[in-house]
Amino acid sequence: MPNRIRIAPSILSADFAKLGEEVAAIDRAGADYIHIDVMDGHYVPNITIGPQVVKALRPHSAKTFDVHLMIAPVDPYVNLFADAGADIISFHPEAGPDVHRTLQTIRERGIKAGLVLNPGTPVELVWPVLDLLDLVLVMSVNPGFGGQAFLPSVLPKVGELRCAIDASGRSIDLEIDGGITAETAPKAVAAGADVLVAGSASFKGGPERYAGNIASLRQG
Ligand code: DX5
Ligand code: ZN
């Protein structure tokens, strides 16, 4: 069975000029996880933030730091993000070179490990490593930018993962990321997702709206 629905605002849509205040505000507004999108301009066509920024944000919230790496390679950076305060590190199998080794490297640091599936990535990649995963992240847009439209074609993949996770008997988060709004969240939850990443929908309207934004995402 899915765990209770958790909301993971992506700080990609926050005001980067005052990121510490933004993280504190979205925490107070009811965020469960703080989703941090790390992009390198190589694996994806955008550049965002690195471990120094994660470290600087760490004192601003005690919530789970859910670090989504869109970088290649991954392995040389695992320790840097773990040292910076990541609680979960997720990465894309295409970033290579060896998914199993990267999962071991993350788990050896005593933090949670996640694998991310792009819309075009087959779900079968998860099965050989399911027992090493704490989280599976299904992308409902192609990674790289906030504010894109939700792709409902990924929902069957969420359903397959829900069945496999339930059958495993392990506690594995099933997270979805991209185009999540009050309208699309219920579809993702119905398919089996239990962690909803939302950038634009969490941060729209400024800090006085954050609690309402998160509450409407949770309705799903
Ligand atoms: C996209 C990122 C997402 C993004 C979501 O590559 O992984 O986390 O910030 O933004 P919205 O919710 O605006 O689609
Ligand atoms: Zn993300």
PDB file of C-alpha atoms and ligand atoms in Angstrom:
ATOM      1  CA  MET A   1       0.000   0.000   0.000  1.00  0.00           C
ATOM      2  CA  PRO A   2       1.184   3.540  -0.659  1.00  0.00           C
ATOM      3  CA  ASN A   3       2.372   5.555   2.311  1.00  0.00           C
ATOM      4  CA  ARG A   4       0.572   8.790   3.166  1.00  0.00           C
ATOM      5  CA  ILE A   5       0.877  11.390   0.406  1.00  0.00           C
ATOM      6  CA  ARG A   6       3.901  13.613   0.819  1.00  0.00           C
ATOM      7  CA  ILE A   7       4.539  16.879  -1.020  1.00  0.00           C
ATOM      8  CA  ALA A   8       8.058  17.674  -2.214  1.00  0.00           C
ATOM      9  CA  PRO A   9       8.275  21.280  -3.462  1.00  0.00           C
ATOM     10  CA  SER A  10      11.045  21.717  -6.039  1.00  0.00           C
ATOM     11  CA  ILE A  11      13.116  24.778  -5.192  1.00  0.00           C
ATOM     12  CA  LEU A  12      13.818  25.196  -8.900  1.00  0.00           C
ATOM     13  CA  SER A  13      10.742  27.451  -8.900  1.00  0.00           C
ATOM     14  CA  ALA A  14      11.785  29.426  -5.789  1.00  0.00           C
ATOM     15  CA  ASP A  15      13.345  32.897  -5.836  1.00  0.00           C
ATOM     16  CA  PHE A  16      17.052  32.064  -6.198  1.00  0.00           C
ATOM     17  CA  ALA A  17      18.051  35.476  -4.829  1.00  0.00           C
ATOM     18  CA  LYS A  18      16.707  34.443  -1.404  1.00  0.00           C
ATOM     19  CA  LEU A  19      16.868  30.695  -1.435  1.00  0.00           C
ATOM     20  CA  GLY A  20      17.401  30.219   2.315  1.00  0.00           C
ATOM     21  CA  GLU A  21      14.261  32.211   3.156  1.00  0.00           C
ATOM     22  CA  GLU A  22      12.336  30.360   0.467  1.00  0.00           C
ATOM     23  CA  VAL A  23      13.303  26.958   1.863  1.00  0.00           C
ATOM     24  CA  ALA A  24      12.320  28.049   5.379  1.00  0.00           C
ATOM     25  CA  ALA A  25       9.000  29.428   4.093  1.00  0.00           C
ATOM     26  CA  ILE A  26       8.053  26.306   2.133  1.00  0.00           C
ATOM     27  CA  ASP A  27       9.024  24.170   5.155  1.00  0.00           C
ATOM     28  CA  ARG A  28       6.693  26.232   7.419  1.00  0.00           C
ATOM     29  CA  ALA A  29       3.964  25.974   4.769  1.00  0.00           C
ATOM     30  CA  GLY A  30       3.859  22.183   5.175  1.00  0.00           C
ATOM     31  CA  ALA A  31       6.371  20.698   2.740  1.00  0.00           C
ATOM     32  CA  ASP A  32       7.313  17.113   3.598  1.00  0.00           C
ATOM     33  CA  TYR A  33      10.492  16.916   1.508  1.00  0.00           C
ATOM     34  CA  ILE A  34      12.594  19.715   0.005  1.00  0.00           C
ATOM     35  CA  HIS A  35      13.242  18.627  -3.605  1.00  0.00           C
ATOM     36  CA  ILE A  36      16.549  19.931  -4.939  1.00  0.00           C
ATOM     37  CA  ASP A  37      17.158  19.718  -8.695  1.00  0.00           C
ATOM     38  CA  VAL A  38      20.841  19.503  -9.586  1.00  0.00           C
ATOM     39  CA  MET A  39      21.575  20.009 -13.300  1.00  0.00           C
ATOM     40  CA  ASP A  40      24.956  20.096 -15.003  1.00  0.00           C
ATOM     41  CA  GLY A  41      24.374  21.467 -18.527  1.00  0.00           C
ATOM     42  CA  HIS A  42      25.599  18.123 -19.858  1.00  0.00           C
ATOM     43  CA  TYR A  43      23.183  15.357 -18.875  1.00  0.00           C
ATOM     44  CA  VAL A  44      20.389  17.935 -19.210  1.00  0.00           C
ATOM     45  CA  PRO A  45      20.467  21.262 -21.093  1.00  0.00           C
ATOM     46  CA  ASN A  46      20.311  23.467 -17.983  1.00  0.00           C
ATOM     47  CA  ILE A  47      22.608  24.359 -15.074  1.00  0.00           C
ATOM     48  CA  THR A  48      21.320  24.871 -11.547  1.00  0.00           C
ATOM     49  CA  ILE A  49      23.048  24.350  -8.230  1.00  0.00           C
ATOM     50  CA  GLY A  50      25.828  22.302  -6.663  1.00  0.00           C
ATOM     51  CA  PRO A  51      26.769  20.875  -3.270  1.00  0.00           C
ATOM     52  CA  GLN A  52      27.863  24.232  -1.821  1.00  0.00           C
ATOM     53  CA  VAL A  53      24.343  25.582  -2.213  1.00  0.00           C
ATOM     54  CA  VAL A  54      22.839  22.432  -0.658  1.00  0.00           C
ATOM     55  CA  LYS A  55      25.191  22.877   2.292  1.00  0.00           C
ATOM     56  CA  ALA A  56      24.235  26.534   2.657  1.00  0.00           C
ATOM     57  CA  LEU A  57      20.527  25.622   2.653  1.00  0.00           C
ATOM     58  CA  ARG A  58      20.845  22.831   5.206  1.00  0.00           C
ATOM     59  CA  PRO A  59      20.439  25.072   8.301  1.00  0.00           C
ATOM     60  CA  HIS A  60      17.214  26.540   6.881  1.00  0.00           C
ATOM     61  CA  SER A  61      15.131  23.345   7.181  1.00  0.00           C
ATOM     62  CA  ALA A  62      15.185  20.070   9.100  1.00  0.00           C
ATOM     63  CA  LYS A  63      12.945  18.406   6.486  1.00  0.00           C
ATOM     64  CA  THR A  64      14.205  15.611   4.226  1.00  0.00           C
ATOM     65  CA  PHE A  65      16.523  16.981   1.527  1.00  0.00           C
ATOM     66  CA  ASP A  66      15.525  15.035  -1.584  1.00  0.00           C
ATOM     67  CA  VAL A  67      18.392  15.623  -4.010  1.00  0.00           C
ATOM     68  CA  HIS A  68      17.595  14.816  -7.644  1.00  0.00           C
ATOM     69  CA  LEU A  69      20.838  14.572  -9.613  1.00  0.00           C
ATOM     70  CA  MET A  70      20.564  15.288 -13.336  1.00  0.00           C
ATOM     71  CA  ILE A  71      24.297  15.033 -13.855  1.00  0.00           C
ATOM     72  CA  ALA A  72      26.767  12.714 -15.557  1.00  0.00           C
ATOM     73  CA  PRO A  73      28.864  11.184 -14.164  1.00  0.00           C
ATOM     74  CA  VAL A  74      27.234  10.643 -10.762  1.00  0.00           C
ATOM     75  CA  ASP A  75      29.740   8.693  -8.679  1.00  0.00           C
ATOM     76  CA  PRO A  76      32.373  11.433  -8.096  1.00  0.00           C
ATOM     77  CA  TYR A  77      29.689  13.694  -6.600  1.00  0.00           C
ATOM     78  CA  VAL A  78      27.877  11.325  -4.234  1.00  0.00           C
ATOM     79  CA  ASN A  79      30.117  12.075  -1.260  1.00  0.00           C
ATOM     80  CA  LEU A  80      29.969  15.823  -1.862  1.00  0.00           C
ATOM     81  CA  PHE A  81      26.178  15.865  -1.778  1.00  0.00           C
ATOM     82  CA  ALA A  82      26.088  13.492   1.194  1.00  0.00           C
ATOM     83  CA  ASP A  83      28.510  15.777   3.067  1.00  0.00           C
ATOM     84  CA  ALA A  84      26.348  18.762   2.123  1.00  0.00           C
ATOM     85  CA  GLY A  85      23.367  17.226   3.921  1.00  0.00           C
ATOM     86  CA  ALA A  86      21.389  15.218   1.364  1.00  0.00           C
ATOM     87  CA  ASP A  87      18.989  12.694   2.943  1.00  0.00           C
ATOM     88  CA  ILE A  88      18.039  11.051  -0.365  1.00  0.00           C
ATOM     89  CA  ILE A  89      20.126  11.006  -3.537  1.00  0.00           C
ATOM     90  CA  SER A  90      18.408  10.026  -6.787  1.00  0.00           C
ATOM     91  CA  PHE A  91      20.021   9.690 -10.194  1.00  0.00           C
ATOM     92  CA  HIS A  92      19.237   8.658 -13.763  1.00  0.00           C
ATOM     93  CA  PRO A  93      20.427   5.266 -15.067  1.00  0.00           C
ATOM     94  CA  GLU A  94      21.456   6.888 -18.379  1.00  0.00           C
ATOM     95  CA  ALA A  95      24.056   8.900 -16.454  1.00  0.00           C
ATOM     96  CA  GLY A  96      26.003   5.648 -16.050  1.00  0.00           C
ATOM     97  CA  PRO A  97      28.242   3.895 -16.052  1.00  0.00           C
ATOM     98  CA  ASP A  98      26.986   1.328 -13.519  1.00  0.00           C
ATOM     99  CA  VAL A  99      23.642   1.703 -11.762  1.00  0.00           C
ATOM    100  CA  HIS A 100      24.322  -0.994  -9.177  1.00  0.00           C
ATOM    101  CA  ARG A 101      27.691   0.484  -8.198  1.00  0.00           C
ATOM    102  CA  THR A 102      26.214   3.977  -7.817  1.00  0.00           C
ATOM    103  CA  LEU A 103      23.427   2.635  -5.594  1.00  0.00           C
ATOM    104  CA  GLN A 104      26.015   0.883  -3.430  1.00  0.00           C
ATOM    105  CA  THR A 105      28.046   4.096  -3.196  1.00  0.00           C
ATOM    106  CA  ILE A 106      25.013   6.077  -2.017  1.00  0.00           C
ATOM    107  CA  ARG A 107      23.932   3.415   0.478  1.00  0.00           C
ATOM    108  CA  GLU A 108      27.435   3.097   1.905  1.00  0.00           C
ATOM    109  CA  ARG A 109      27.027   6.711   3.017  1.00  0.00           C
ATOM    110  CA  GLY A 110      24.011   5.674   5.077  1.00  0.00           C
ATOM    111  CA  ILE A 111      21.577   7.790   3.078  1.00  0.00           C
ATOM    112  CA  LYS A 112      18.618   6.790   0.961  1.00  0.00           C
ATOM    113  CA  ALA A 113      19.021   5.930  -2.711  1.00  0.00           C
ATOM    114  CA  GLY A 114      16.639   6.571  -5.586  1.00  0.00           C
ATOM    115  CA  LEU A 115      16.501   5.737  -9.287  1.00  0.00           C
ATOM    116  CA  VAL A 116      14.812   8.097 -11.768  1.00  0.00           C
ATOM    117  CA  LEU A 117      12.962   6.984 -14.890  1.00  0.00           C
ATOM    118  CA  ASN A 118      12.512   9.436 -17.743  1.00  0.00           C
ATOM    119  CA  PRO A 119       9.319   9.220 -19.823  1.00  0.00           C
ATOM    120  CA  GLY A 120      11.255   7.204 -22.423  1.00  0.00           C
ATOM    121  CA  THR A 121      13.050   4.929 -19.942  1.00  0.00           C
ATOM    122  CA  PRO A 122      11.587   1.429 -19.533  1.00  0.00           C
ATOM    123  CA  VAL A 123      10.396   0.378 -16.081  1.00  0.00           C
ATOM    124  CA  GLU A 124      12.256  -2.936 -16.432  1.00  0.00           C
ATOM    125  CA  LEU A 125      15.521  -1.182 -15.496  1.00  0.00           C
ATOM    126  CA  VAL A 126      14.253  -1.069 -11.905  1.00  0.00           C
ATOM    127  CA  TRP A 127      13.696  -4.771 -11.331  1.00  0.00           C
ATOM    128  CA  PRO A 128      17.340  -5.942 -10.964  1.00  0.00           C
ATOM    129  CA  VAL A 129      18.062  -3.275  -8.335  1.00  0.00           C
ATOM    130  CA  LEU A 130      14.719  -2.976  -6.540  1.00  0.00           C
ATOM    131  CA  ASP A 131      16.184  -4.349  -3.313  1.00  0.00           C
ATOM    132  CA  LEU A 132      18.729  -1.500  -3.218  1.00  0.00           C
ATOM    133  CA  LEU A 133      16.163   1.274  -3.673  1.00  0.00           C
ATOM    134  CA  ASP A 134      14.495   3.514  -1.103  1.00  0.00           C
ATOM    135  CA  LEU A 135      12.754   5.582  -3.769  1.00  0.00           C
ATOM    136  CA  VAL A 136      11.748   5.360  -7.417  1.00  0.00           C
ATOM    137  CA  LEU A 137      11.125   8.666  -9.173  1.00  0.00           C
ATOM    138  CA  VAL A 138       8.991   8.640 -12.311  1.00  0.00           C
ATOM    139  CA  MET A 139       9.524  11.727 -14.457  1.00  0.00           C
ATOM    140  CA  SER A 140       6.268  13.014 -15.923  1.00  0.00           C
ATOM    141  CA  VAL A 141       8.178  15.495 -18.132  1.00  0.00           C
ATOM    142  CA  ASN A 142      11.594  15.264 -19.715  1.00  0.00           C
ATOM    143  CA  PRO A 143      14.108  16.531 -17.164  1.00  0.00           C
ATOM    144  CA  GLY A 144      15.738  19.945 -17.453  1.00  0.00           C
ATOM    145  CA  PHE A 145      13.149  22.628 -16.793  1.00  0.00           C
ATOM    146  CA  GLY A 146      10.260  23.480 -14.507  1.00  0.00           C
ATOM    147  CA  GLY A 147       6.863  24.509 -15.806  1.00  0.00           C
ATOM    148  CA  GLN A 148       6.394  21.795 -18.450  1.00  0.00           C
ATOM    149  CA  ALA A 149       3.105  19.987 -19.139  1.00  0.00           C
ATOM    150  CA  PHE A 150       2.374  16.680 -17.356  1.00  0.00           C
ATOM    151  CA  LEU A 151       2.665  13.587 -19.582  1.00  0.00           C
ATOM    152  CA  PRO A 152      -0.170  11.175 -18.673  1.00  0.00           C
ATOM    153  CA  SER A 153       1.545   8.457 -20.748  1.00  0.00           C
ATOM    154  CA  VAL A 154       3.828   7.726 -17.744  1.00  0.00           C
ATOM    155  CA  LEU A 155       0.916   6.713 -15.494  1.00  0.00           C
ATOM    156  CA  PRO A 156       0.915   3.012 -16.464  1.00  0.00           C
ATOM    157  CA  LYS A 157       4.578   2.911 -15.387  1.00  0.00           C
ATOM    158  CA  VAL A 158       3.584   4.313 -11.990  1.00  0.00           C
ATOM    159  CA  GLY A 159       0.953   1.570 -11.712  1.00  0.00           C
ATOM    160  CA  GLU A 160       3.449  -1.185 -12.526  1.00  0.00           C
ATOM    161  CA  LEU A 161       5.873   0.174  -9.950  1.00  0.00           C
ATOM    162  CA  ARG A 162       3.129   0.367  -7.296  1.00  0.00           C
ATOM    163  CA  CYS A 163       2.406  -3.350  -7.792  1.00  0.00           C
ATOM    164  CA  ALA A 164       6.093  -4.295  -7.670  1.00  0.00           C
ATOM    165  CA  ILE A 165       6.782  -2.165  -4.584  1.00  0.00           C
ATOM    166  CA  ASP A 166       3.779  -3.613  -2.747  1.00  0.00           C
ATOM    167  CA  ALA A 167       4.869  -7.133  -3.699  1.00  0.00           C
ATOM    168  CA  SER A 168       8.382  -6.436  -2.398  1.00  0.00           C
ATOM    169  CA  GLY A 169       7.041  -5.707   1.081  1.00  0.00           C
ATOM    170  CA  ARG A 170       9.681  -2.979   1.425  1.00  0.00           C
ATOM    171  CA  SER A 171       9.061   0.666   2.173  1.00  0.00           C
ATOM    172  CA  ILE A 172       9.997   2.364  -1.102  1.00  0.00           C
ATOM    173  CA  ASP A 173       8.787   5.861  -1.954  1.00  0.00           C
ATOM    174  CA  LEU A 174       7.088   6.144  -5.350  1.00  0.00           C
ATOM    175  CA  GLU A 175       7.663   9.726  -6.400  1.00  0.00           C
ATOM    176  CA  ILE A 176       6.479  11.586  -9.484  1.00  0.00           C
ATOM    177  CA  ASP A 177       8.040  14.772 -10.850  1.00  0.00           C
ATOM    178  CA  GLY A 178       6.986  17.198 -13.559  1.00  0.00           C
ATOM    179  CA  GLY A 179       3.807  19.138 -14.289  1.00  0.00           C
ATOM    180  CA  ILE A 180       2.166  18.213 -10.963  1.00  0.00           C
ATOM    181  CA  THR A 181      -0.713  20.576 -10.178  1.00  0.00           C
ATOM    182  CA  ALA A 182      -3.956  20.348  -8.216  1.00  0.00           C
ATOM    183  CA  GLU A 183      -5.476  18.911 -11.430  1.00  0.00           C
ATOM    184  CA  THR A 184      -2.816  16.293 -12.230  1.00  0.00           C
ATOM    185  CA  ALA A 185      -1.961  15.267  -8.642  1.00  0.00           C
ATOM    186  CA  PRO A 186      -5.093  13.095  -8.215  1.00  0.00           C
ATOM    187  CA  LYS A 187      -4.210  11.152 -11.379  1.00  0.00           C
ATOM    188  CA  ALA A 188      -0.705  10.477 -10.094  1.00  0.00           C
ATOM    189  CA  VAL A 189      -2.038   9.395  -6.691  1.00  0.00           C
ATOM    190  CA  ALA A 190      -4.692   7.154  -8.289  1.00  0.00           C
ATOM    191  CA  ALA A 191      -1.918   5.444 -10.271  1.00  0.00           C
ATOM    192  CA  GLY A 192      -0.007   4.761  -7.053  1.00  0.00           C
ATOM    193  CA  ALA A 193       2.412   7.643  -6.463  1.00  0.00           C
ATOM    194  CA  ASP A 194       2.896   8.666  -2.830  1.00  0.00           C
ATOM    195  CA  VAL A 195       5.417  11.525  -3.110  1.00  0.00           C
ATOM    196  CA  LEU A 196       4.481  14.439  -5.371  1.00  0.00           C
ATOM    197  CA  VAL A 197       7.195  16.816  -6.559  1.00  0.00           C
ATOM    198  CA  ALA A 198       5.840  20.211  -7.537  1.00  0.00           C
ATOM    199  CA  GLY A 199       7.845  23.288  -8.456  1.00  0.00           C
ATOM    200  CA  SER A 200       5.629  25.868 -10.132  1.00  0.00           C
ATOM    201  CA  ALA A 201       2.493  24.739  -8.301  1.00  0.00           C
ATOM    202  CA  SER A 202       4.168  25.032  -4.868  1.00  0.00           C
ATOM    203  CA  PHE A 203       5.869  28.398  -5.293  1.00  0.00           C
ATOM    204  CA  LYS A 204       3.272  30.294  -7.330  1.00  0.00           C
ATOM    205  CA  GLY A 205       1.957  33.519  -5.843  1.00  0.00           C
ATOM    206  CA  GLY A 206       4.699  34.110  -3.263  1.00  0.00           C
ATOM    207  CA  PRO A 207       5.170  32.998   0.372  1.00  0.00           C
ATOM    208  CA  GLU A 208       1.693  33.903   1.627  1.00  0.00           C
ATOM    209  CA  ARG A 209       0.256  31.404  -0.865  1.00  0.00           C
ATOM    210  CA  TYR A 210       2.596  28.470  -0.142  1.00  0.00           C
ATOM    211  CA  ALA A 211       0.468  26.793   2.544  1.00  0.00           C
ATOM    212  CA  GLY A 212      -2.625  26.956   0.341  1.00  0.00           C
ATOM    213  CA  ASN A 213      -0.687  25.681  -2.670  1.00  0.00           C
ATOM    214  CA  ILE A 214       0.584  22.666  -0.725  1.00  0.00           C
ATOM    215  CA  ALA A 215      -2.851  21.960   0.747  1.00  0.00           C
ATOM    216  CA  SER A 216      -4.448  21.906  -2.690  1.00  0.00           C
ATOM    217  CA  LEU A 217      -1.790  19.496  -3.990  1.00  0.00           C
ATOM    218  CA  ARG A 218      -2.462  17.226  -1.006  1.00  0.00           C
ATOM    219  CA  GLN A 219      -6.177  16.976  -1.819  1.00  0.00           C
ATOM    220  CA  GLY A 220      -5.213  14.239  -4.293  1.00  0.00           C
TER     221      GLY A 220
HETATM  222  C1  DX5 B   1      12.565  18.936 -13.937  1.00  0.00           C
HETATM  223  C2  DX5 B   1      12.729  18.845 -12.439  1.00  0.00           C
HETATM  224  C3  DX5 B   1      11.491  19.081 -11.686  1.00  0.00           C
HETATM  225  C4  DX5 B   1      10.888  20.438 -11.877  1.00  0.00           C
HETATM  226  C5  DX5 B   1       9.404  20.334 -11.624  1.00  0.00           C
HETATM  227  O1  DX5 B   1      13.722  18.478 -14.548  1.00  0.00           O
HETATM  228  O2  DX5 B   1      13.201  17.563 -12.075  1.00  0.00           O
HETATM  229  O3  DX5 B   1      11.684  18.797 -10.298  1.00  0.00           O
HETATM  230  O4  DX5 B   1      11.428  21.404 -11.036  1.00  0.00           O
HETATM  231  O5  DX5 B   1       8.838  21.549 -11.935  1.00  0.00           O
HETATM  232  P1  DX5 B   1       7.271  21.686 -12.199  1.00  0.00           P
HETATM  233  O6  DX5 B   1       6.574  21.174 -10.997  1.00  0.00           O
HETATM  234  O7  DX5 B   1       7.109  23.142 -12.429  1.00  0.00           O
HETATM  235  O8  DX5 B   1       6.972  20.855 -13.429  1.00  0.00           O
HETATM  236 ZN    ZN B   2      13.271  16.990  -9.894  1.00  0.00          ZN
END
